[in-house]
Short mmCIF file of N, CA, C and O in Angstrom, two decimals:
data_model
loop_
_atom_site.label_atom_id
_atom_site.label_comp_id
_atom_site.label_asym_id
_atom_site.label_seq_id
_atom_site.Cartn_x
_atom_site.Cartn_y
_atom_site.Cartn_z
N UNK S 69 -13.95 14.82 -12.74
CA UNK S 69 -13.82 13.95 -13.88
C UNK S 69 -15.16 13.33 -14.19
O UNK S 69 -15.93 13.02 -13.29
N UNK S 70 -15.41 13.11 -15.44
CA UNK S 70 -16.68 12.54 -15.85
C UNK S 70 -16.62 11.02 -15.83
O UNK S 70 -16.76 10.35 -16.84
N UNK S 71 -16.39 10.49 -14.65
CA UNK S 71 -16.35 9.05 -14.48
C UNK S 71 -16.77 8.75 -13.04
O UNK S 71 -16.49 9.55 -12.14
N UNK S 72 -17.45 7.63 -12.80
CA UNK S 72 -17.81 7.32 -11.42
C UNK S 72 -16.55 7.07 -10.56
O UNK S 72 -15.52 6.58 -11.04
N UNK S 73 -16.67 7.41 -9.29
CA UNK S 73 -15.55 7.22 -8.37
C UNK S 73 -15.17 5.76 -8.25
O UNK S 73 -14.01 5.43 -8.05
N UNK S 74 -16.13 4.90 -8.34
CA UNK S 74 -15.87 3.46 -8.22
C UNK S 74 -14.91 2.97 -9.29
O UNK S 74 -14.03 2.16 -9.03
N UNK S 75 -15.08 3.45 -10.53
CA UNK S 75 -14.19 3.07 -11.61
C UNK S 75 -12.81 3.69 -11.45
O UNK S 75 -11.79 3.08 -11.78
N UNK S 76 -12.77 4.93 -10.97
CA UNK S 76 -11.49 5.61 -10.77
C UNK S 76 -10.68 4.96 -9.64
O UNK S 76 -9.44 4.92 -9.69
N UNK S 77 -11.36 4.44 -8.63
CA UNK S 77 -10.66 3.82 -7.50
C UNK S 77 -9.92 2.56 -7.93
O UNK S 77 -8.89 2.23 -7.36
N UNK S 78 -10.43 1.87 -8.94
CA UNK S 78 -9.74 0.68 -9.42
C UNK S 78 -8.35 1.02 -9.94
O UNK S 78 -7.40 0.25 -9.79
N UNK S 79 -8.22 2.17 -10.58
CA UNK S 79 -6.93 2.57 -11.14
C UNK S 79 -6.05 3.21 -10.08
O UNK S 79 -4.85 2.94 -10.02
N UNK S 80 -6.62 4.06 -9.20
CA UNK S 80 -5.80 4.72 -8.18
C UNK S 80 -5.23 3.71 -7.19
O UNK S 80 -4.14 3.92 -6.65
N UNK S 81 -5.94 2.60 -6.97
CA UNK S 81 -5.41 1.56 -6.07
C UNK S 81 -4.15 0.91 -6.64
O UNK S 81 -3.30 0.44 -5.91
N UNK S 82 -4.03 0.88 -7.96
CA UNK S 82 -2.88 0.25 -8.61
C UNK S 82 -1.63 1.10 -8.50
O UNK S 82 -0.52 0.57 -8.51
N UNK S 83 -1.77 2.43 -8.44
CA UNK S 83 -0.56 3.28 -8.44
C UNK S 83 -0.14 3.74 -7.06
O UNK S 83 0.95 4.27 -6.88
N UNK S 84 -0.99 3.55 -6.06
CA UNK S 84 -0.66 4.02 -4.70
C UNK S 84 0.54 3.27 -4.16
O UNK S 84 0.62 2.05 -4.22
N UNK S 85 1.53 4.04 -3.65
CA UNK S 85 2.75 3.44 -3.08
C UNK S 85 3.85 3.14 -4.08
O UNK S 85 4.90 2.63 -3.70
N UNK S 86 3.63 3.43 -5.33
CA UNK S 86 4.63 3.14 -6.36
C UNK S 86 5.43 4.40 -6.69
O UNK S 86 5.04 5.51 -6.37
N UNK S 87 6.58 4.23 -7.32
CA UNK S 87 7.39 5.37 -7.74
C UNK S 87 6.69 6.05 -8.92
O UNK S 87 5.85 5.44 -9.60
N UNK S 88 7.03 7.30 -9.16
CA UNK S 88 6.36 8.06 -10.23
C UNK S 88 6.58 7.42 -11.61
O UNK S 88 5.63 7.27 -12.35
N UNK S 89 7.81 7.02 -11.97
CA UNK S 89 7.96 6.39 -13.30
C UNK S 89 7.16 5.08 -13.42
O UNK S 89 6.58 4.80 -14.47
N UNK S 90 7.11 4.32 -12.34
CA UNK S 90 6.36 3.06 -12.36
C UNK S 90 4.85 3.35 -12.48
O UNK S 90 4.14 2.66 -13.22
N UNK S 91 4.37 4.37 -11.79
CA UNK S 91 2.96 4.74 -11.86
C UNK S 91 2.61 5.23 -13.26
O UNK S 91 1.53 4.90 -13.79
N UNK S 92 3.49 5.97 -13.89
CA UNK S 92 3.25 6.45 -15.26
C UNK S 92 3.16 5.26 -16.23
O UNK S 92 2.33 5.25 -17.16
N UNK S 93 4.00 4.27 -16.03
CA UNK S 93 3.98 3.08 -16.87
C UNK S 93 2.66 2.32 -16.71
O UNK S 93 2.05 1.89 -17.69
N UNK S 94 2.22 2.16 -15.46
CA UNK S 94 0.97 1.46 -15.19
C UNK S 94 -0.20 2.19 -15.86
O UNK S 94 -1.07 1.58 -16.48
N UNK S 95 -0.23 3.51 -15.73
CA UNK S 95 -1.31 4.29 -16.31
C UNK S 95 -1.27 4.27 -17.83
O UNK S 95 -2.31 4.28 -18.51
N UNK S 96 -0.07 4.27 -18.42
CA UNK S 96 0.05 4.27 -19.87
C UNK S 96 -0.48 2.97 -20.48
O UNK S 96 -1.04 2.99 -21.59
N UNK S 97 -0.32 1.87 -19.79
CA UNK S 97 -0.73 0.57 -20.33
C UNK S 97 -2.07 0.08 -19.78
O UNK S 97 -2.48 -1.03 -20.09
N UNK S 98 -2.75 0.90 -19.02
CA UNK S 98 -4.06 0.52 -18.48
C UNK S 98 -5.11 0.61 -19.59
O UNK S 98 -5.08 1.49 -20.43
N UNK S 99 -6.06 -0.32 -19.56
CA UNK S 99 -7.12 -0.37 -20.56
C UNK S 99 -8.28 0.59 -20.24
O UNK S 99 -9.11 0.87 -21.08
N UNK S 100 -8.32 1.10 -19.02
CA UNK S 100 -9.44 1.93 -18.59
C UNK S 100 -9.28 3.37 -19.08
O UNK S 100 -8.20 3.93 -19.07
N UNK S 101 -10.40 3.97 -19.46
CA UNK S 101 -10.39 5.33 -20.00
C UNK S 101 -10.01 6.36 -18.93
O UNK S 101 -9.35 7.36 -19.24
N UNK S 102 -10.36 6.12 -17.69
CA UNK S 102 -10.06 7.06 -16.61
C UNK S 102 -8.57 7.12 -16.33
O UNK S 102 -8.07 8.09 -15.73
N UNK S 103 -7.79 6.13 -16.77
CA UNK S 103 -6.35 6.13 -16.54
C UNK S 103 -5.68 7.32 -17.22
O UNK S 103 -4.71 7.87 -16.68
N UNK S 104 -6.20 7.78 -18.37
CA UNK S 104 -5.62 8.95 -19.04
C UNK S 104 -5.82 10.19 -18.19
O UNK S 104 -4.94 11.03 -18.08
N UNK S 105 -7.00 10.30 -17.58
CA UNK S 105 -7.28 11.47 -16.72
C UNK S 105 -6.43 11.45 -15.46
O UNK S 105 -5.93 12.48 -15.01
N UNK S 106 -6.24 10.26 -14.88
CA UNK S 106 -5.41 10.15 -13.69
C UNK S 106 -3.95 10.44 -14.01
O UNK S 106 -3.23 11.01 -13.21
N UNK S 107 -3.53 10.07 -15.22
CA UNK S 107 -2.17 10.38 -15.64
C UNK S 107 -1.97 11.88 -15.74
O UNK S 107 -0.91 12.39 -15.38
N UNK S 108 -2.96 12.62 -16.20
CA UNK S 108 -2.89 14.08 -16.24
C UNK S 108 -2.77 14.66 -14.84
O UNK S 108 -2.00 15.60 -14.60
N UNK S 109 -3.51 14.10 -13.89
CA UNK S 109 -3.45 14.59 -12.50
C UNK S 109 -2.06 14.28 -11.92
O UNK S 109 -1.49 15.13 -11.23
N UNK S 110 -1.52 13.11 -12.21
CA UNK S 110 -0.17 12.75 -11.73
C UNK S 110 0.87 13.70 -12.30
O UNK S 110 1.76 14.18 -11.58
N UNK S 111 0.80 13.97 -13.61
CA UNK S 111 1.77 14.87 -14.23
C UNK S 111 1.64 16.29 -13.64
O UNK S 111 2.65 16.97 -13.47
N UNK S 112 0.43 16.71 -13.33
CA UNK S 112 0.23 18.02 -12.72
C UNK S 112 0.84 18.07 -11.32
O UNK S 112 1.48 19.06 -10.94
N UNK S 113 0.70 16.99 -10.56
CA UNK S 113 1.29 16.94 -9.21
C UNK S 113 2.81 16.99 -9.28
O UNK S 113 3.46 17.67 -8.47
N UNK S 114 3.41 16.28 -10.23
CA UNK S 114 4.86 16.30 -10.40
C UNK S 114 5.32 17.70 -10.79
O UNK S 114 6.32 18.23 -10.27
N UNK S 115 4.60 18.36 -11.71
CA UNK S 115 4.95 19.71 -12.12
C UNK S 115 4.84 20.69 -10.97
O UNK S 115 5.65 21.61 -10.84
N UNK S 116 3.85 20.50 -10.10
CA UNK S 116 3.71 21.37 -8.93
C UNK S 116 4.89 21.24 -7.98
O UNK S 116 5.38 22.22 -7.44
N UNK S 117 5.36 20.02 -7.78
CA UNK S 117 6.50 19.81 -6.88
C UNK S 117 7.77 20.39 -7.50
O UNK S 117 8.56 21.06 -6.81
N UNK S 118 7.98 20.18 -8.77
CA UNK S 118 9.20 20.67 -9.43
C UNK S 118 9.22 22.18 -9.49
O UNK S 118 10.28 22.81 -9.39
N UNK S 119 8.07 22.81 -9.65
CA UNK S 119 8.03 24.28 -9.81
C UNK S 119 8.22 25.02 -8.49
O UNK S 119 8.54 26.22 -8.53
N UNK S 120 8.05 24.36 -7.36
CA UNK S 120 8.21 25.05 -6.08
C UNK S 120 9.70 25.26 -5.82
O UNK S 120 10.51 24.33 -5.92
N UNK S 121 10.12 26.49 -5.44
CA UNK S 121 11.55 26.77 -5.27
C UNK S 121 12.20 25.98 -4.15
O UNK S 121 13.35 25.57 -4.27
N UNK S 122 11.49 25.74 -3.06
CA UNK S 122 12.11 25.02 -1.95
C UNK S 122 12.24 23.53 -2.23
O UNK S 122 12.99 22.81 -1.57
N UNK S 123 11.52 23.03 -3.23
CA UNK S 123 11.58 21.61 -3.58
C UNK S 123 12.19 21.38 -4.96
O UNK S 123 12.06 20.29 -5.50
N UNK S 124 12.83 22.38 -5.50
CA UNK S 124 13.33 22.27 -6.88
C UNK S 124 14.46 21.26 -7.02
O UNK S 124 14.73 20.81 -8.13
N UNK S 125 15.12 20.87 -5.91
CA UNK S 125 16.20 19.90 -6.00
C UNK S 125 15.69 18.47 -6.16
O UNK S 125 16.43 17.56 -6.47
N UNK S 126 14.38 18.24 -5.97
CA UNK S 126 13.81 16.91 -6.15
C UNK S 126 13.61 16.60 -7.63
O UNK S 126 13.26 17.46 -8.41
N UNK S 127 13.83 15.35 -7.97
CA UNK S 127 13.59 14.89 -9.34
C UNK S 127 12.36 13.99 -9.32
O UNK S 127 12.07 13.34 -8.30
N UNK S 128 11.62 13.92 -10.42
CA UNK S 128 10.43 13.05 -10.44
C UNK S 128 10.76 11.58 -10.15
O UNK S 128 9.92 10.87 -9.62
N UNK S 129 11.97 11.13 -10.49
CA UNK S 129 12.34 9.75 -10.24
C UNK S 129 12.52 9.47 -8.76
O UNK S 129 12.55 8.30 -8.35
N UNK S 130 12.69 10.51 -7.95
CA UNK S 130 12.95 10.34 -6.51
C UNK S 130 11.68 10.50 -5.68
O UNK S 130 11.75 10.66 -4.48
N UNK S 131 10.50 10.45 -6.31
CA UNK S 131 9.24 10.60 -5.60
C UNK S 131 8.38 9.36 -5.75
O UNK S 131 8.50 8.61 -6.73
N UNK S 132 7.54 9.14 -4.74
CA UNK S 132 6.57 8.05 -4.79
C UNK S 132 5.18 8.63 -4.63
O UNK S 132 5.01 9.73 -4.12
N UNK S 133 4.20 7.88 -5.07
CA UNK S 133 2.80 8.29 -4.93
C UNK S 133 2.38 7.88 -3.51
O UNK S 133 2.11 6.71 -3.24
N UNK S 134 2.37 8.87 -2.59
CA UNK S 134 2.04 8.57 -1.20
C UNK S 134 0.56 8.29 -1.03
O UNK S 134 0.18 7.41 -0.27
N UNK S 135 -0.28 9.04 -1.72
CA UNK S 135 -1.74 8.84 -1.63
C UNK S 135 -2.35 9.12 -2.98
O UNK S 135 -1.98 10.06 -3.68
N UNK S 136 -3.29 8.29 -3.36
CA UNK S 136 -4.06 8.49 -4.58
C UNK S 136 -5.46 7.96 -4.30
O UNK S 136 -5.64 6.79 -3.95
N UNK S 137 -6.43 8.84 -4.38
CA UNK S 137 -7.80 8.41 -4.09
C UNK S 137 -8.79 9.20 -4.94
O UNK S 137 -8.49 10.27 -5.44
N UNK S 138 -9.98 8.63 -5.10
CA UNK S 138 -11.05 9.23 -5.88
C UNK S 138 -12.27 9.35 -4.97
O UNK S 138 -12.76 8.34 -4.45
N UNK S 139 -12.77 10.57 -4.79
CA UNK S 139 -13.95 10.83 -3.99
C UNK S 139 -15.14 11.13 -4.90
O UNK S 139 -14.96 11.55 -6.05
N UNK S 140 -16.34 10.96 -4.37
CA UNK S 140 -17.56 11.25 -5.12
C UNK S 140 -17.64 12.75 -5.43
O UNK S 140 -17.33 13.58 -4.59
N UNK S 141 -18.06 13.06 -6.62
CA UNK S 141 -18.31 14.44 -7.03
C UNK S 141 -19.80 14.65 -7.21
O UNK S 141 -20.60 13.76 -6.90
N UNK S 142 -20.18 15.80 -7.73
CA UNK S 142 -21.61 16.03 -7.94
C UNK S 142 -22.16 15.11 -9.04
O UNK S 142 -21.43 14.73 -9.95
N UNK S 143 -23.43 14.76 -8.92
CA UNK S 143 -24.07 13.89 -9.89
C UNK S 143 -24.99 14.74 -10.77
O UNK S 143 -25.83 15.48 -10.27
N UNK S 144 -24.82 14.63 -12.08
CA UNK S 144 -25.70 15.32 -13.01
C UNK S 144 -26.91 14.43 -13.29
O UNK S 144 -26.73 13.24 -13.60
N UNK S 145 -28.11 14.98 -13.17
CA UNK S 145 -29.32 14.19 -13.36
C UNK S 145 -29.93 14.54 -14.72
O UNK S 145 -30.20 15.69 -15.02
N UNK S 146 -30.20 13.50 -15.50
CA UNK S 146 -30.77 13.69 -16.83
C UNK S 146 -32.03 12.83 -16.93
O UNK S 146 -32.12 11.77 -16.30
N UNK S 147 -32.96 13.23 -17.78
CA UNK S 147 -34.19 12.47 -18.00
C UNK S 147 -35.28 12.82 -17.01
O UNK S 147 -35.01 13.31 -15.91
N UNK S 148 -36.53 12.59 -17.40
CA UNK S 148 -37.65 12.91 -16.51
C UNK S 148 -38.21 11.65 -15.87
O UNK S 148 -38.26 11.54 -14.65
N UNK S 149 -38.64 10.71 -16.65
CA UNK S 149 -39.27 9.51 -16.10
C UNK S 149 -38.23 8.52 -15.62
O UNK S 149 -38.21 8.15 -14.47
N UNK S 150 -37.37 8.13 -16.52
CA UNK S 150 -36.28 7.21 -16.15
C UNK S 150 -35.04 8.06 -15.88
O UNK S 150 -34.40 8.53 -16.84
N UNK S 151 -34.72 8.28 -14.63
CA UNK S 151 -33.61 9.15 -14.27
C UNK S 151 -32.27 8.52 -14.70
O UNK S 151 -32.02 7.35 -14.44
N UNK S 152 -31.46 9.35 -15.34
CA UNK S 152 -30.11 8.95 -15.72
C UNK S 152 -29.16 9.76 -14.87
O UNK S 152 -29.20 10.98 -14.88
N UNK S 153 -28.31 9.08 -14.13
CA UNK S 153 -27.36 9.76 -13.26
C UNK S 153 -25.98 9.70 -13.89
O UNK S 153 -25.42 8.64 -14.09
N UNK S 154 -25.43 10.88 -14.21
CA UNK S 154 -24.07 10.98 -14.73
C UNK S 154 -23.18 11.31 -13.54
O UNK S 154 -23.15 12.45 -13.08
N UNK S 155 -22.47 10.34 -13.07
CA UNK S 155 -21.67 10.52 -11.86
C UNK S 155 -20.30 11.11 -12.19
O UNK S 155 -19.75 10.85 -13.26
N UNK S 156 -19.76 11.86 -11.26
CA UNK S 156 -18.42 12.45 -11.42
C UNK S 156 -17.61 12.16 -10.17
O UNK S 156 -18.14 11.67 -9.16
N UNK S 157 -16.31 12.45 -10.24
CA UNK S 157 -15.45 12.20 -9.08
C UNK S 157 -14.34 13.26 -9.01
O UNK S 157 -14.03 13.93 -9.98
N UNK S 158 -13.78 13.38 -7.83
CA UNK S 158 -12.63 14.24 -7.58
C UNK S 158 -11.43 13.32 -7.36
O UNK S 158 -11.49 12.45 -6.49
N UNK S 159 -10.36 13.52 -8.10
CA UNK S 159 -9.16 12.68 -7.98
C UNK S 159 -8.06 13.48 -7.29
O UNK S 159 -7.79 14.62 -7.64
N UNK S 160 -7.44 12.85 -6.29
CA UNK S 160 -6.37 13.48 -5.53
C UNK S 160 -5.14 12.58 -5.59
O UNK S 160 -5.25 11.38 -5.36
N UNK S 161 -3.99 13.19 -5.90
CA UNK S 161 -2.71 12.47 -5.92
C UNK S 161 -1.72 13.25 -5.08
O UNK S 161 -1.51 14.45 -5.32
N UNK S 162 -1.12 12.60 -4.09
CA UNK S 162 -0.10 13.23 -3.25
C UNK S 162 1.22 12.52 -3.44
O UNK S 162 1.27 11.28 -3.45
N UNK S 163 2.27 13.32 -3.57
CA UNK S 163 3.61 12.77 -3.79
C UNK S 163 4.46 12.96 -2.55
O UNK S 163 4.23 13.86 -1.76
N UNK S 164 5.44 12.09 -2.41
CA UNK S 164 6.35 12.14 -1.26
C UNK S 164 7.75 11.74 -1.74
O UNK S 164 7.90 10.95 -2.68
N UNK S 165 8.73 12.28 -1.07
CA UNK S 165 10.12 11.93 -1.40
C UNK S 165 10.38 10.50 -0.97
O UNK S 165 9.85 10.03 0.03
N UNK S 166 11.16 9.79 -1.74
CA UNK S 166 11.51 8.41 -1.41
C UNK S 166 12.29 8.41 -0.11
O UNK S 166 13.31 9.10 0.00
N UNK S 167 11.83 7.69 0.92
CA UNK S 167 12.56 7.67 2.17
C UNK S 167 13.89 6.95 2.02
O UNK S 167 14.01 5.97 1.29
N UNK S 168 14.90 7.48 2.72
CA UNK S 168 16.22 6.85 2.68
C UNK S 168 16.15 5.53 3.43
O UNK S 168 15.46 5.41 4.44
N UNK S 169 16.88 4.52 2.96
CA UNK S 169 16.85 3.24 3.68
C UNK S 169 17.47 3.41 5.07
O UNK S 169 18.45 4.13 5.24
N UNK S 170 16.91 2.74 6.07
CA UNK S 170 17.46 2.89 7.43
C UNK S 170 18.86 2.27 7.52
O UNK S 170 19.18 1.28 6.87
N UNK S 171 19.67 2.91 8.33
CA UNK S 171 21.04 2.42 8.54
C UNK S 171 21.00 1.14 9.35
O UNK S 171 20.22 1.03 10.31
N UNK S 172 21.82 0.16 9.02
CA UNK S 172 21.79 -1.07 9.80
C UNK S 172 22.34 -0.82 11.21
O UNK S 172 23.21 0.01 11.40
N UNK S 173 21.80 -1.52 12.21
CA UNK S 173 22.28 -1.30 13.58
C UNK S 173 23.72 -1.78 13.73
O UNK S 173 24.13 -2.72 13.04
N UNK S 174 24.50 -1.16 14.58
CA UNK S 174 25.87 -1.59 14.77
C UNK S 174 25.90 -2.97 15.42
O UNK S 174 25.00 -3.30 16.20
N UNK S 175 26.89 -3.79 15.08
CA UNK S 175 26.95 -5.13 15.69
C UNK S 175 27.24 -5.05 17.18
O UNK S 175 27.99 -4.20 17.63
N UNK S 176 26.60 -5.92 17.93
CA UNK S 176 26.76 -5.94 19.37
C UNK S 176 28.10 -6.62 19.72
O UNK S 176 28.51 -7.57 19.05
N UNK S 177 28.79 -6.15 20.75
CA UNK S 177 30.02 -6.83 21.19
C UNK S 177 29.69 -8.24 21.65
O UNK S 177 28.61 -8.52 22.15
N UNK S 178 30.65 -9.15 21.50
CA UNK S 178 30.43 -10.55 21.80
C UNK S 178 30.19 -10.77 23.29
O UNK S 178 29.40 -11.63 23.68
N UNK S 179 30.87 -10.05 24.15
CA UNK S 179 30.72 -10.25 25.60
C UNK S 179 29.30 -9.92 26.04
O UNK S 179 28.72 -10.64 26.84
N UNK S 180 28.75 -8.85 25.52
CA UNK S 180 27.40 -8.46 25.92
C UNK S 180 26.36 -9.43 25.34
O UNK S 180 25.34 -9.68 25.96
N UNK S 181 26.62 -9.96 24.18
CA UNK S 181 25.68 -10.87 23.56
C UNK S 181 25.58 -12.16 24.38
O UNK S 181 24.48 -12.71 24.55
N UNK S 182 26.70 -12.65 24.90
CA UNK S 182 26.67 -13.87 25.71
C UNK S 182 26.00 -13.60 27.06
O UNK S 182 25.28 -14.45 27.58
N UNK S 183 26.23 -12.43 27.63
CA UNK S 183 25.65 -12.12 28.93
C UNK S 183 24.13 -11.89 28.79
O UNK S 183 23.38 -12.20 29.72
N UNK S 184 23.71 -11.39 27.67
CA UNK S 184 22.28 -11.12 27.49
C UNK S 184 21.48 -12.38 27.21
O UNK S 184 20.29 -12.44 27.49
N UNK S 185 22.13 -13.42 26.69
CA UNK S 185 21.43 -14.65 26.38
C UNK S 185 21.08 -15.39 27.66
O UNK S 185 21.92 -15.56 28.55
N UNK S 186 19.82 -15.82 27.82
CA UNK S 186 19.45 -16.53 29.04
C UNK S 186 20.07 -17.93 29.06
O UNK S 186 20.17 -18.59 28.03
N UNK S 187 20.48 -18.34 30.23
CA UNK S 187 21.08 -19.67 30.36
C UNK S 187 19.97 -20.64 30.75
O UNK S 187 19.11 -20.35 31.56
N UNK S 188 20.01 -21.81 30.15
CA UNK S 188 18.98 -22.82 30.41
C UNK S 188 19.45 -23.77 31.50
O UNK S 188 20.62 -24.11 31.60
N UNK S 189 18.51 -24.17 32.28
CA UNK S 189 18.81 -25.16 33.33
C UNK S 189 18.74 -26.53 32.70
O UNK S 189 17.96 -26.79 31.77
N UNK S 190 19.54 -27.48 33.20
CA UNK S 190 19.45 -28.83 32.65
C UNK S 190 18.09 -29.46 32.98
O UNK S 190 17.51 -29.17 34.02
N UNK S 191 17.63 -30.26 32.06
CA UNK S 191 16.31 -30.88 32.26
C UNK S 191 16.37 -31.84 33.42
O UNK S 191 17.31 -32.61 33.58
N UNK S 192 15.34 -31.81 34.28
CA UNK S 192 15.30 -32.72 35.44
C UNK S 192 14.97 -34.12 34.97
O UNK S 192 14.21 -34.31 34.01
N UNK S 193 15.53 -35.11 35.65
CA UNK S 193 15.26 -36.51 35.30
C UNK S 193 13.82 -36.81 35.68
O UNK S 193 13.38 -36.53 36.78
N UNK S 194 13.10 -37.39 34.76
CA UNK S 194 11.70 -37.71 35.02
C UNK S 194 11.59 -39.17 35.43
O UNK S 194 12.33 -40.04 34.95
N UNK S 195 10.67 -39.43 36.32
CA UNK S 195 10.44 -40.77 36.82
C UNK S 195 9.50 -41.48 35.85
O UNK S 195 8.45 -40.97 35.51
N UNK S 196 9.89 -42.66 35.40
CA UNK S 196 9.07 -43.40 34.47
C UNK S 196 7.95 -44.10 35.22
O UNK S 196 8.18 -44.65 36.29
N UNK S 197 6.76 -44.02 34.63
CA UNK S 197 5.62 -44.70 35.25
C UNK S 197 5.22 -45.86 34.40
O UNK S 197 5.45 -45.90 33.17
N UNK S 198 4.61 -46.82 35.00
CA UNK S 198 4.17 -48.01 34.26
C UNK S 198 2.78 -47.76 33.70
O UNK S 198 1.99 -47.03 34.27
N UNK S 199 2.51 -48.41 32.63
CA UNK S 199 1.19 -48.27 32.01
C UNK S 199 0.22 -49.25 32.65
O UNK S 199 0.61 -50.15 33.40
N UNK S 200 -1.03 -49.07 32.36
CA UNK S 200 -2.05 -49.95 32.95
C UNK S 200 -1.93 -51.37 32.47
O UNK S 200 -2.22 -52.31 33.19
N UNK S 201 -1.46 -51.59 31.26
CA UNK S 201 -1.30 -52.94 30.75
C UNK S 201 -0.22 -53.70 31.50
O UNK S 201 -0.36 -54.87 31.84
N UNK S 202 0.87 -53.01 31.82
CA UNK S 202 1.96 -53.64 32.56
C UNK S 202 1.49 -53.98 33.97
O UNK S 202 1.87 -54.99 34.52
N UNK S 203 0.66 -53.13 34.56
CA UNK S 203 0.11 -53.39 35.87
C UNK S 203 -0.78 -54.62 35.85
O UNK S 203 -0.75 -55.45 36.74
N UNK S 204 -1.58 -54.74 34.76
CA UNK S 204 -2.47 -55.90 34.66
C UNK S 204 -1.67 -57.17 34.48
O UNK S 204 -2.02 -58.21 35.03
N UNK S 205 -0.56 -57.13 33.74
CA UNK S 205 0.27 -58.30 33.54
C UNK S 205 0.97 -58.67 34.85
O UNK S 205 1.16 -59.87 35.15
N UNK S 206 1.34 -57.68 35.65
CA UNK S 206 2.02 -57.98 36.90
C UNK S 206 1.09 -58.65 37.89
O UNK S 206 1.52 -59.55 38.64
N UNK S 207 -0.19 -58.32 37.89
CA UNK S 207 -1.16 -58.92 38.79
C UNK S 207 -1.46 -60.34 38.35
O UNK S 207 -1.73 -61.22 39.17
N UNK S 208 -1.45 -60.65 37.09
CA UNK S 208 -1.83 -61.98 36.60
C UNK S 208 -0.77 -62.99 36.75
O UNK S 208 0.07 -63.20 37.42
#
């Protein structure tokens, strides 16, 4: 892509970990020019997953952006005296199926819960001590 990786990382950080429809919405309303290019990469990744026969049962709504990053690409050098560097980047988007929510653990039986709880010992009676002022009053 004809954009510095630093600018592309600002956009890829926003879509990482989000669902595909949510990522598309973020990219559609982004003010940055590189967002259009990242949207094309995201659409290509979704099309790749849908076109594979072993993954054809997945729907784009059931996927999340597992990884999205922009690496440095080759730099085009222009000008002789005052060098102008036209930086480029490589954009990578990886998709993953939405993980199923974990099943809640079964409730523990009441007898085991009481046996597992530690029993506290009663607090020992503490001996009260006198302060130095009381000692001084007692001597006087």
